[in-house]
XYZ file of C-alpha atoms in Angstrom:
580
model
C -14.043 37.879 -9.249
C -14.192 36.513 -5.781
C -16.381 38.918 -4.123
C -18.949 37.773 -6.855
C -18.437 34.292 -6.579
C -18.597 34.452 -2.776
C -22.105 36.248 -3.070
C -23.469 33.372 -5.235
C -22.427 30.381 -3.350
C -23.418 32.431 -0.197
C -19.822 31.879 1.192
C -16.933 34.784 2.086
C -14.195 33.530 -1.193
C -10.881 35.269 -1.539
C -8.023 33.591 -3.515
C -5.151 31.653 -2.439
C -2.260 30.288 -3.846
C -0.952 27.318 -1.761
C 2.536 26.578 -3.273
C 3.776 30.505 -2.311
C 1.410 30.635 0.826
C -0.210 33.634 -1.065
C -3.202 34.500 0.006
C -3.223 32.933 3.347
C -3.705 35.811 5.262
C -6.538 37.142 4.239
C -8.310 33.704 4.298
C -7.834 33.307 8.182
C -8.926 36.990 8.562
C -12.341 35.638 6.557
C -12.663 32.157 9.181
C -11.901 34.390 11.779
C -14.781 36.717 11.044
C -17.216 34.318 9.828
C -16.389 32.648 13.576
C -17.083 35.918 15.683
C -19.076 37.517 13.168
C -23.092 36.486 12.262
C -23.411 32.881 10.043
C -23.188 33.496 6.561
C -25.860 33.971 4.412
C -26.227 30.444 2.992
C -27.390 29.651 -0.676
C -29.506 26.922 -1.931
C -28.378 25.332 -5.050
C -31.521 24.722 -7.550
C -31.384 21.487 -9.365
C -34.039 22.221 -11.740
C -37.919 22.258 -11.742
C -38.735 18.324 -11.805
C -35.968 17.558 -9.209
C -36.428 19.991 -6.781
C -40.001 19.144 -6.932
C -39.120 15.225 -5.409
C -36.990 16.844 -2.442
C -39.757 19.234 -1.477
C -41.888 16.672 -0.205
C -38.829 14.935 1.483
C -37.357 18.151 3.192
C -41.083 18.072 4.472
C -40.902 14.825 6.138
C -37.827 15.608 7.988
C -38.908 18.739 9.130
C -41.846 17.148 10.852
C -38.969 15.801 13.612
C -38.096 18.774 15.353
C -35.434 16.811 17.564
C -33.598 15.251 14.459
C -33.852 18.567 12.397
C -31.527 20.161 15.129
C -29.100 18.027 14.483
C -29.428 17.015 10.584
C -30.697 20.157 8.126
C -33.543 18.517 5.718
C -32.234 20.401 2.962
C -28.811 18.366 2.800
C -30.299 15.225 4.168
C -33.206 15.236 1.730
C -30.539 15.706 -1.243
C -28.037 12.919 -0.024
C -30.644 10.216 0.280
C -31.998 10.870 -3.308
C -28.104 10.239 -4.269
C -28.241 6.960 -1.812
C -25.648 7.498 0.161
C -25.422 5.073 2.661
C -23.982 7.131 5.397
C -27.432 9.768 5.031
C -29.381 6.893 5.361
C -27.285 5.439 8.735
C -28.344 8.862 10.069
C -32.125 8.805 9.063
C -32.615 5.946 11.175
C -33.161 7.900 14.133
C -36.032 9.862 12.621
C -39.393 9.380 13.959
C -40.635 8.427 10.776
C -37.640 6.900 9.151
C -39.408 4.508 7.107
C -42.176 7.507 5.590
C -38.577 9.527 4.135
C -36.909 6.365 2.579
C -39.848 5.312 0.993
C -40.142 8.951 -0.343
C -36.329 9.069 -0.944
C -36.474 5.957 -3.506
C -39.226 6.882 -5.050
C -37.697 10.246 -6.068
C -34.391 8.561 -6.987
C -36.416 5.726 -8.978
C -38.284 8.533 -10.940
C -34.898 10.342 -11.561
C -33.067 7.040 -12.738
C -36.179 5.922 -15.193
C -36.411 9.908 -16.227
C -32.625 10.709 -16.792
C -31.542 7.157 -17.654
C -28.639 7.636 -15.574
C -28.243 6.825 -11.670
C -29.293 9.509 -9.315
C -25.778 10.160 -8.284
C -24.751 11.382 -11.905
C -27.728 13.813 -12.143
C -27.017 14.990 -9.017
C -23.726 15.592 -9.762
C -24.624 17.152 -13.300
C -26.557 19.833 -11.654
C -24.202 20.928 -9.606
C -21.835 21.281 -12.173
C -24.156 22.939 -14.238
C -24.576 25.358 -11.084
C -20.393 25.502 -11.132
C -20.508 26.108 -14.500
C -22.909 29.045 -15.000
C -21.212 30.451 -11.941
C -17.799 30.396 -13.675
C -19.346 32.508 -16.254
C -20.110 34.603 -14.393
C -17.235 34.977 -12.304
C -13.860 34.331 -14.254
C -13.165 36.161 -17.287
C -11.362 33.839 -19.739
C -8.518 34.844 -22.666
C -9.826 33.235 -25.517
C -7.151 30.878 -27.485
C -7.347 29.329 -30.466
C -5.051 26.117 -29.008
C -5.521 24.039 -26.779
C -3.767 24.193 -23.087
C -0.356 22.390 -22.003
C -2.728 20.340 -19.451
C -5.025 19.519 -22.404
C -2.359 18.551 -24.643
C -1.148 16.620 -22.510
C -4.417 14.166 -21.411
C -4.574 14.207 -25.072
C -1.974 11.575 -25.680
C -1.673 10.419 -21.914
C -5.514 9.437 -21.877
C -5.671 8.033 -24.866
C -7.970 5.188 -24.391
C -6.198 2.745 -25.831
C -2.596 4.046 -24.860
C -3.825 4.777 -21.483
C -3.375 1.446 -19.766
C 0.101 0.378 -21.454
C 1.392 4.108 -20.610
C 1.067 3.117 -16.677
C 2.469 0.140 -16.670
C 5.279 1.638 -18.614
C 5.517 4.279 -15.662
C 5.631 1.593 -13.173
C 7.922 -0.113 -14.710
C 10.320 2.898 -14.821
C 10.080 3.706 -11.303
C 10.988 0.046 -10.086
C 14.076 0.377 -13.136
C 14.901 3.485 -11.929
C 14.405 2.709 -8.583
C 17.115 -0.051 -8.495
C 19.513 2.053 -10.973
C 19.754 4.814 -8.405
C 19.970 2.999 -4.989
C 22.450 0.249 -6.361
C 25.380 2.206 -5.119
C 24.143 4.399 -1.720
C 23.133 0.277 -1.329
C 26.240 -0.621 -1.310
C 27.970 2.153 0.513
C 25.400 1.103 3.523
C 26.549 -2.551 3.528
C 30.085 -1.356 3.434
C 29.926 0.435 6.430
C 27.616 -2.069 8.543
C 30.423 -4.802 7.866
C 32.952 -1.917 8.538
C 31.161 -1.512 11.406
C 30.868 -5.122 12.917
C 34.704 -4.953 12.152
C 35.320 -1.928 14.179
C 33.033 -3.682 17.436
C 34.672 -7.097 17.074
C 37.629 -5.774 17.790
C 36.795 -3.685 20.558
C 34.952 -5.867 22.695
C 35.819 -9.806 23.433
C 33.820 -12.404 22.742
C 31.189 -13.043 24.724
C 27.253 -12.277 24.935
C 27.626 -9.050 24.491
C 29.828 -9.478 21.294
C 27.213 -11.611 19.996
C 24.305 -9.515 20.705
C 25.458 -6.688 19.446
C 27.235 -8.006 15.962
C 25.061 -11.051 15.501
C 21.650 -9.304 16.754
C 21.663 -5.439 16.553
C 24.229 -4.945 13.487
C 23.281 -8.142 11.612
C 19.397 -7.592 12.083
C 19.025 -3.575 12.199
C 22.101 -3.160 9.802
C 20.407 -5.387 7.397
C 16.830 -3.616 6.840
C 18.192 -0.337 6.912
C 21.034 -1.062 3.927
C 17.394 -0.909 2.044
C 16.783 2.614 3.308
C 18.096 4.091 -0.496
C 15.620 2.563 -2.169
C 12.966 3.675 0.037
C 13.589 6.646 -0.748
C 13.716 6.636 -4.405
C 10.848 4.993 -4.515
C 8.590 7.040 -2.312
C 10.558 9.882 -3.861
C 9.275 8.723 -7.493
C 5.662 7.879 -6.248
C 5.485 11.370 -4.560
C 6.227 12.903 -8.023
C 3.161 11.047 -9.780
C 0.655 12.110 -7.030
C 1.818 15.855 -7.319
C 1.616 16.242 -10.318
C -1.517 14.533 -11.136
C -1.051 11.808 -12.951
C -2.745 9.286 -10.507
C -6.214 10.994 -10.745
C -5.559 9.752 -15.063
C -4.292 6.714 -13.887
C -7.386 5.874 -12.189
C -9.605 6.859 -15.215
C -6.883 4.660 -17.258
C -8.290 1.731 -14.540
C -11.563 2.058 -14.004
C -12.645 -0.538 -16.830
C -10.634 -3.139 -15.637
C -11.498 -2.548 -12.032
C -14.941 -2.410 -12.739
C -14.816 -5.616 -14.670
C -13.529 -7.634 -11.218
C -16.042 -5.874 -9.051
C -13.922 -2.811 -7.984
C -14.404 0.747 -8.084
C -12.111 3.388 -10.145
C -11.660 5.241 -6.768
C -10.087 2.125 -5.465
C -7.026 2.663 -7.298
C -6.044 5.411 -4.871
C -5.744 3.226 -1.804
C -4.593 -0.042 -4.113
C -1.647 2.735 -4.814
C -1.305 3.571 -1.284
C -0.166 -0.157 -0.597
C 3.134 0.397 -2.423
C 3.654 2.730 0.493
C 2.120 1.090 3.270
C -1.153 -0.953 3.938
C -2.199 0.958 7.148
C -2.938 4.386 5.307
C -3.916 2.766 2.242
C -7.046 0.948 4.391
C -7.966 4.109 6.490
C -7.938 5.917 2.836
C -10.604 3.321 1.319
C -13.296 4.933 3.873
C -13.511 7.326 0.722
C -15.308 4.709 -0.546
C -18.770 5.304 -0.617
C -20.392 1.631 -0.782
C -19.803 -0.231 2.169
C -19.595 -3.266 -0.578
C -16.533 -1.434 -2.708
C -15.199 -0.412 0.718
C -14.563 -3.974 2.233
C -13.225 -5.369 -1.625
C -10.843 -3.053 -1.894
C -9.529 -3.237 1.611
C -9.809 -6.774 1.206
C -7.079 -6.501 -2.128
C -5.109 -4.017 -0.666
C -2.809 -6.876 1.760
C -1.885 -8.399 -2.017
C -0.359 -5.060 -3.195
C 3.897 -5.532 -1.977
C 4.380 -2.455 0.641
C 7.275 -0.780 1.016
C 8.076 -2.616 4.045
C 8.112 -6.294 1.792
C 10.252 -3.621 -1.124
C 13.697 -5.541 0.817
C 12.518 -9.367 0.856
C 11.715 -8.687 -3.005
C 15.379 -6.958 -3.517
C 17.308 -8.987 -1.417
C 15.936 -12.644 -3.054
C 15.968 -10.565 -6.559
C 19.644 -9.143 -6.118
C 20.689 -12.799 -4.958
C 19.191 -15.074 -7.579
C 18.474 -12.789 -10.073
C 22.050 -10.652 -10.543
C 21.240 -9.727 -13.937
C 17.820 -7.814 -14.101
C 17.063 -7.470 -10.160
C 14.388 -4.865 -11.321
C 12.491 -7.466 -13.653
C 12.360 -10.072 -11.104
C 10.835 -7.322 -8.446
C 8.415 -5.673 -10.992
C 6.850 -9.223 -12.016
C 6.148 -10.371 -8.486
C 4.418 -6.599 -7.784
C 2.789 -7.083 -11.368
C 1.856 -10.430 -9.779
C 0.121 -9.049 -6.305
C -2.024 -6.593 -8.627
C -2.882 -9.572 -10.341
C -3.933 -11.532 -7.411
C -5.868 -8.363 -6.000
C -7.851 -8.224 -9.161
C -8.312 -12.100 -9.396
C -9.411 -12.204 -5.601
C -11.792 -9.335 -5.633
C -13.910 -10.902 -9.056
C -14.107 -14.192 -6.749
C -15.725 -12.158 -3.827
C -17.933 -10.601 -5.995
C -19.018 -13.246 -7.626
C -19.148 -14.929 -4.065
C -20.131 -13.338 -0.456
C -20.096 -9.758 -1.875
C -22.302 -9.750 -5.014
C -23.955 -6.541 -5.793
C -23.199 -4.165 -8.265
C -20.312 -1.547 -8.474
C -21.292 1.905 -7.838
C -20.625 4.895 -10.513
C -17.264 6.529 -10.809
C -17.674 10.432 -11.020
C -14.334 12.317 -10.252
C -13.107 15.596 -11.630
C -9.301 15.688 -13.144
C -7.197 18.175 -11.269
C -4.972 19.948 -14.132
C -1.399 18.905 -14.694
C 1.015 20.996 -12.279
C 4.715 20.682 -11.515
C 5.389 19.729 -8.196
C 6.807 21.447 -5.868
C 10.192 20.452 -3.676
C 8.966 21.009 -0.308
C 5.827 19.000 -1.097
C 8.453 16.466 -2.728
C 10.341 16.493 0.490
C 7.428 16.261 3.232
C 5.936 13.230 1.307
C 9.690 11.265 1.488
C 10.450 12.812 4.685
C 7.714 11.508 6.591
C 7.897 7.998 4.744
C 11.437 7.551 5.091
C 11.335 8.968 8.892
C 8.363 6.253 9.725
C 10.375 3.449 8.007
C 13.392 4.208 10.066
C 11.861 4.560 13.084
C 10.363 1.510 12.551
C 14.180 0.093 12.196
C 15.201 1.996 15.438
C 12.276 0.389 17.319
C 10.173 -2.410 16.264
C 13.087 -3.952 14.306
C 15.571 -2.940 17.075
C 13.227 -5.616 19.751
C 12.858 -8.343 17.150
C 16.383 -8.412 16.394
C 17.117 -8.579 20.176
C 14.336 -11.234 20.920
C 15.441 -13.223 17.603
C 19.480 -13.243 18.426
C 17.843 -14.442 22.241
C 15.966 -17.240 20.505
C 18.780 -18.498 18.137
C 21.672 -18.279 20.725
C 19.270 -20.141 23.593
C 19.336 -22.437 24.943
C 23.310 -22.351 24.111
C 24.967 -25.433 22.343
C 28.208 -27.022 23.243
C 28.916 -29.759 21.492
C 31.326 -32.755 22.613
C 34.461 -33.712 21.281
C 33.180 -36.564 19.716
C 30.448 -34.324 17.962
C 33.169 -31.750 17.038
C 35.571 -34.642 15.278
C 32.443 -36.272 13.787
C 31.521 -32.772 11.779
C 35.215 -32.071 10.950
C 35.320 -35.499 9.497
C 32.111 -35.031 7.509
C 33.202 -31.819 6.409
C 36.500 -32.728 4.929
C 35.395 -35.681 3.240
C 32.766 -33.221 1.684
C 35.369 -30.882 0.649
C 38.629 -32.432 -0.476
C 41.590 -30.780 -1.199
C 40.822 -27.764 0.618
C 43.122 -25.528 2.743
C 43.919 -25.538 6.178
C 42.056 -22.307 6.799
C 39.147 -22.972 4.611
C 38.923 -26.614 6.690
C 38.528 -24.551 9.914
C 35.794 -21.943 8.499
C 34.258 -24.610 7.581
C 33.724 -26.307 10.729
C 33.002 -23.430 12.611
C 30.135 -22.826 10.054
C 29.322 -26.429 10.581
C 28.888 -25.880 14.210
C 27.306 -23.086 14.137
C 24.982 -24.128 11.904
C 24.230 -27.313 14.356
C 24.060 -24.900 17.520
C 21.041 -22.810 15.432
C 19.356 -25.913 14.811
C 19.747 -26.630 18.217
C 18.200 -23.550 20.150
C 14.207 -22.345 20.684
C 14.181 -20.875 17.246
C 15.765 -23.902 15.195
C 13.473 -26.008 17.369
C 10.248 -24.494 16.307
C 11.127 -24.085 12.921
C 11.591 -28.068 12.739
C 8.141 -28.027 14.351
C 6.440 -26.175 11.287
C 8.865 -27.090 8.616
C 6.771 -30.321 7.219
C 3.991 -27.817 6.216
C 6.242 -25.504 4.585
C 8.799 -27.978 2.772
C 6.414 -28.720 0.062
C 6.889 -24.669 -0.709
C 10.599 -25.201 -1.659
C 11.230 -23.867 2.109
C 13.402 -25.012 5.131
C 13.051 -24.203 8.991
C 14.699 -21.037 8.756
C 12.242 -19.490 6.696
C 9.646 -20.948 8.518
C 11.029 -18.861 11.377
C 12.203 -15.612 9.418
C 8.102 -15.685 8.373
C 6.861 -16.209 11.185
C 8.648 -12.817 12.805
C 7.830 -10.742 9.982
C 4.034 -10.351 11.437
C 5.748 -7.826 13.729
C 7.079 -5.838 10.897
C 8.076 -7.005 7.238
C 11.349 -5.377 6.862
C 11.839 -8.641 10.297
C 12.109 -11.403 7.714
C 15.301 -9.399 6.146
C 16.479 -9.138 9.358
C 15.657 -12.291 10.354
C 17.954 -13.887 7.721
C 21.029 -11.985 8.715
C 21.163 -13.280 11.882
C 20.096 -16.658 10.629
C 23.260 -16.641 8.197
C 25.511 -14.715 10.397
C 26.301 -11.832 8.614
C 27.406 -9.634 11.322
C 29.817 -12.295 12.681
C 32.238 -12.627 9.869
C 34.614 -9.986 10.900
C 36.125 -8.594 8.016
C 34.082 -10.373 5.541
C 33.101 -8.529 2.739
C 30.597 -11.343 2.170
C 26.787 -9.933 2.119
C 23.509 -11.738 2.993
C 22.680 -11.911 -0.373
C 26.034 -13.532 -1.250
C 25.413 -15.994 1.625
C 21.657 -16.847 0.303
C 23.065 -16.878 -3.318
C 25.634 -19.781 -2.078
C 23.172 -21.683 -0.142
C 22.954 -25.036 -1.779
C 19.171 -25.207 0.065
C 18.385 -22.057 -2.108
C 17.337 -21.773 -5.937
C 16.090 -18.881 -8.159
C 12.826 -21.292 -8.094
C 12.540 -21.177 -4.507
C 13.275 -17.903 -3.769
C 10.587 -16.622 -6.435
C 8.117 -19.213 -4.269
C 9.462 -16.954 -0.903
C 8.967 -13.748 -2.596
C 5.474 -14.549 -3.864
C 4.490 -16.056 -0.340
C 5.585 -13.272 1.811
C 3.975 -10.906 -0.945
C 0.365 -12.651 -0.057
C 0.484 -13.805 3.473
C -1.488 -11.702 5.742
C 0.300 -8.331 6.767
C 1.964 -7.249 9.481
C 0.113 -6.703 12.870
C -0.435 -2.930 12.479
C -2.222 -3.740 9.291
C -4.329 -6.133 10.748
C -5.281 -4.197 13.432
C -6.345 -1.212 11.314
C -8.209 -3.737 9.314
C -9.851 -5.061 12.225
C -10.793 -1.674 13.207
C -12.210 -0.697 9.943
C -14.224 -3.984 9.189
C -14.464 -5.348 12.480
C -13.353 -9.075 13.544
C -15.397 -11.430 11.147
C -13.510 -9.850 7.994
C -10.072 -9.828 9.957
C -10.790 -13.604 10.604
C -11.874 -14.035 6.833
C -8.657 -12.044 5.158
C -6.151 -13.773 7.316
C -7.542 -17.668 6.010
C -8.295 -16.198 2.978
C -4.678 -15.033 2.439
C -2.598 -17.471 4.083
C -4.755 -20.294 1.793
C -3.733 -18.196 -1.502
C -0.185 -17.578 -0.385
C 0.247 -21.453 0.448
C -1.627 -23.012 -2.826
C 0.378 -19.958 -5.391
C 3.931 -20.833 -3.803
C 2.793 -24.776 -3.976
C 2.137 -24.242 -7.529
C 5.011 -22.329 -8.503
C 7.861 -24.478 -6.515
C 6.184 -27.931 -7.338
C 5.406 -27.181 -11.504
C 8.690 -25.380 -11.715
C 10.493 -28.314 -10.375
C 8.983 -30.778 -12.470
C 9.797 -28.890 -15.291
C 13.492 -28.916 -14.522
C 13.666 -25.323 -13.269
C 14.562 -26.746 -9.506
């Protein structure tokens, strides 16, 4: 009964249903006359004798600030600083007598905490669903059944506390599985056509700088990143299907011990899952986040979760060294960054953000199917930012990184050019005439990349890399990928060419696979460094802008310190071990 309902919370209430747009109507007709209309008639809730007692003196104290009151009611401010919430107590400061209300404010919260044996927040939040409750009874008229509901049955084995846990990592796993089932072929049907493509341009335009900036640059770089568009899409498609219908509200129940245990809070899981997607929502989302300490930890952890943006390094490396479980090899290095997010928040805790976690109260929304325009606005916009990103950001660094690796332009001697033919052949016996040729003119090229800006400044930087299992090329494919991650992948196909080959059905990951300066132990050390290096420069901006300079300073040293000591580790022990 609405029209009861809306008389006890003091609030005009009609119902709604939002998958049908039911309902809509007559809730704009309600704004629109609570808007010309008189205010409504607000309620108070009552939390009880002995509680309302401690705010009565508070609302007091604020009311004696006639200025402040105008802007703050005491009613609301009175019962958010007996629940401590920071942000109340950011806006008491301008009271008069700031320092008279807090000291008022803890003592009612201290007497709650010692009476309840609970924190203040909890009781709080007990009354007013104690309030919800008794107005529900009064409101909804229930058919009584014997069983239990679908929803109920449901959290029944899904929540299962010690099923919980193993259940989600069972999901994630399946999404990843399916995730590279599913986009194998589309995949392939993209990297068809791009090579079709560079074909189709070869042999329309001669060779020249144009030729070369548009196969080498534009079709090798842009071509590349968006081959991985498929997957982006099952995957957001898949992670749009848990939020719908529920499942991460029980997921972050199924969390919330562990997470508490390294210092985080069960609400953190939302933006932790947001990173899958991408880091700059998932740190605007953490302002949910009540404590400024859980607030800055999980933003802090969120860089270590693999976005969808690094989702290509991880398949291209995986598809190339890992042909026969691709999926495995991707799953363990994201299993690996929620590892390291966990790890690295317990060592802040324990470090320059001790303190206590706060309480985790959050209602379960009930198990609902989810709709296909929901399902298609979530993977719309997703896919739409992550191609745009391709049509822009990507689009410049190509251009700027085909400028870099063509210039300053390399023409070598005859001397130079007999010299590597010689090498070559005596390299590769018994080879064919044509082969002998390809050869060289990979050779060459491979000399003219050294020789330009890019090759140049990857030299530069390579000794502090090399000890990572890398060379100067991905020194200078990570190195771009601060403008955008999906760079590096682009990066590497104009590195190796792959746009130049004209009709070579030869793909960048066949060209890393035969690499003899690549190994399944390097390229897990890549795909765990690019997973922990700091983010790209949108991220970091939005984390500058949430947590200010100092903590942008602190993630990036922070980050780039773990990323360089865990790839160390892993190339250096697997190689004495004999997996080199």
């Amino acid at each position: 009964d609405e029209t009861v309902l809306g008389k006890l919370l003091g609030i005009p209430m009609t119902k709604t249903v939002a998958t049908n747009g039911q309902g809509l109507g007559d809730l704009l007709d309600l704004v629109d006359a609570a808007i010309s209309g008189s205010r409504v008639n607000g309620r108070s809730l009552d939390y009880g004798v002995e509680i309302e007692a401690l705010l009565e003196p508070i609302e007091r104290a604020i009311a004696e600030d006639a200025a402040f009151v105008g802007l703050h009611p005491p009613r609301w401010l009175a019962v958010k600083l007996v629940e401590k919430d920071d942000d109340a107590f950011a806006r008491l400061a301008a009271h008069s007598e700031a320092a008279k209300v807090a000291a008022l404010a803890k003592h009612a919260s201290d007497w709650i905490e010692n009476h309840y044996g609970k924190d203040s927040e909890i009781v709080i939040s007990e009354q007013r669903y104690a309030y919800i409750h008794g107005a529900c009874r009064e409101t909804i008229r229930r058919k009584v059944r014997s069983e239990p509901s679908l929803s109920e049955r449901i959290d029944g084995i899904v929540m299962q506390p010690v099923f919980a846990l193993p259940f989600f990592i069972f999901v994630l796993w399946g999404i990843f599985r399916l995730t590279f089932s599913l986009g194998a072929w589309p995949m392939a049907w993209l990297e068809a056509f791009f090579r079709w493509l560079s074909t189709l341009v070869a042999a329309v335009l001669p060779s020249g700088p144009l030729h070369s900036l548009l196969i080498d640059g534009v079709i090798a770089g842009v071509g590349s990143v968006l081959s991985f568009v498929p997957l982006i899409i099952i995957l957001f498609f898949l992670l749009s299907v848990l939020e719908d219908t529920g499942y991460l509200s029980r997921a972050a129940f199924a969390t919330d011990r562990i997470l508490h245990g390294v210092g985080l809070h069960g609400q953190s899981l939302f933006p932790l899952m947001l990173g899958f997607g991408c880091s700059v929502p998932a740190i605007m989302s953490a302002r949910t986040l009540k404590s400024p300490r859980d607030r800055i930890l999980t933003v802090l952890a969120i860089p270590f979760m693999s976005c969808g943006a690094k989702l290509p390094i991880h398949v291209l490396f995986a598809a190339a060294f890992f042909p026969k479980n691709p999926a495995a090899a991707v799953l363990g290095v994201y299993g690996t960054g929620v590892l390291l997010a966990l790890l690295s928040s317990l060592i802040l805790r324990k470090t320059v953000l001790r303190g206590e976690p706060t309480p985790f109260v959050m209602e379960l929304p009930p198990w609902r199917a989810p709709t296909f325009r929901g399902l298609l606005w979530h993977v719309g916009e997703k896919t739409s930012s992550y191609a745009r990103k391709a049509g822009t950001v990507i689009l410049a660094a190509s251009i700027l990184i085909w400028a870099v690796t063509n210039f300053p332009p390399y023409s070598p001697t005859a001397a130079e050019r007999q010299s590597l033919a010689a090498a070559w052949g005596l390299a590769h016996p018994g080879t064919s005439q044509a082969e002998f040729d390809k050869g060289v003119e990979t050779s060459l090229a491979g000399k003219a990349l050294s020789a330009s800006a890019a090759g140049m400044f990857g030299h530069l930087i390579e000794p502090l890399i090399r000890p990572l299992g890398f060379d100067w090329k991905v020194g200078i494919a990570t190195i771009t990928g601060f403008a955008a991650k999906e760079v590096v992948v682009s990066t590497f196909g104009i590195l190796y060419g792959v746009g130049s080959d004209e009709g070579s059905a030869e793909s960048l990951r066949a060209k890393l696979a035969a690499d003899p300066s690549w190994s399944p132990l390097a390229a897990i050390s890549l795909m765990l460094f690019v997973l922990i290096i700091p983010p790209c420069f949108a991220a970091l901006a939005t984390l500058r802008a949430e947590l200010g300079w100092g903590w942008l300073g602190f993630s990036i040293v922070f980050q780039l310190t773990i990323g360089w000591l865990v790839a160390f580790v892993v190339f250096q022990a697997g190689t004495r071990l004999g997996f080199g």
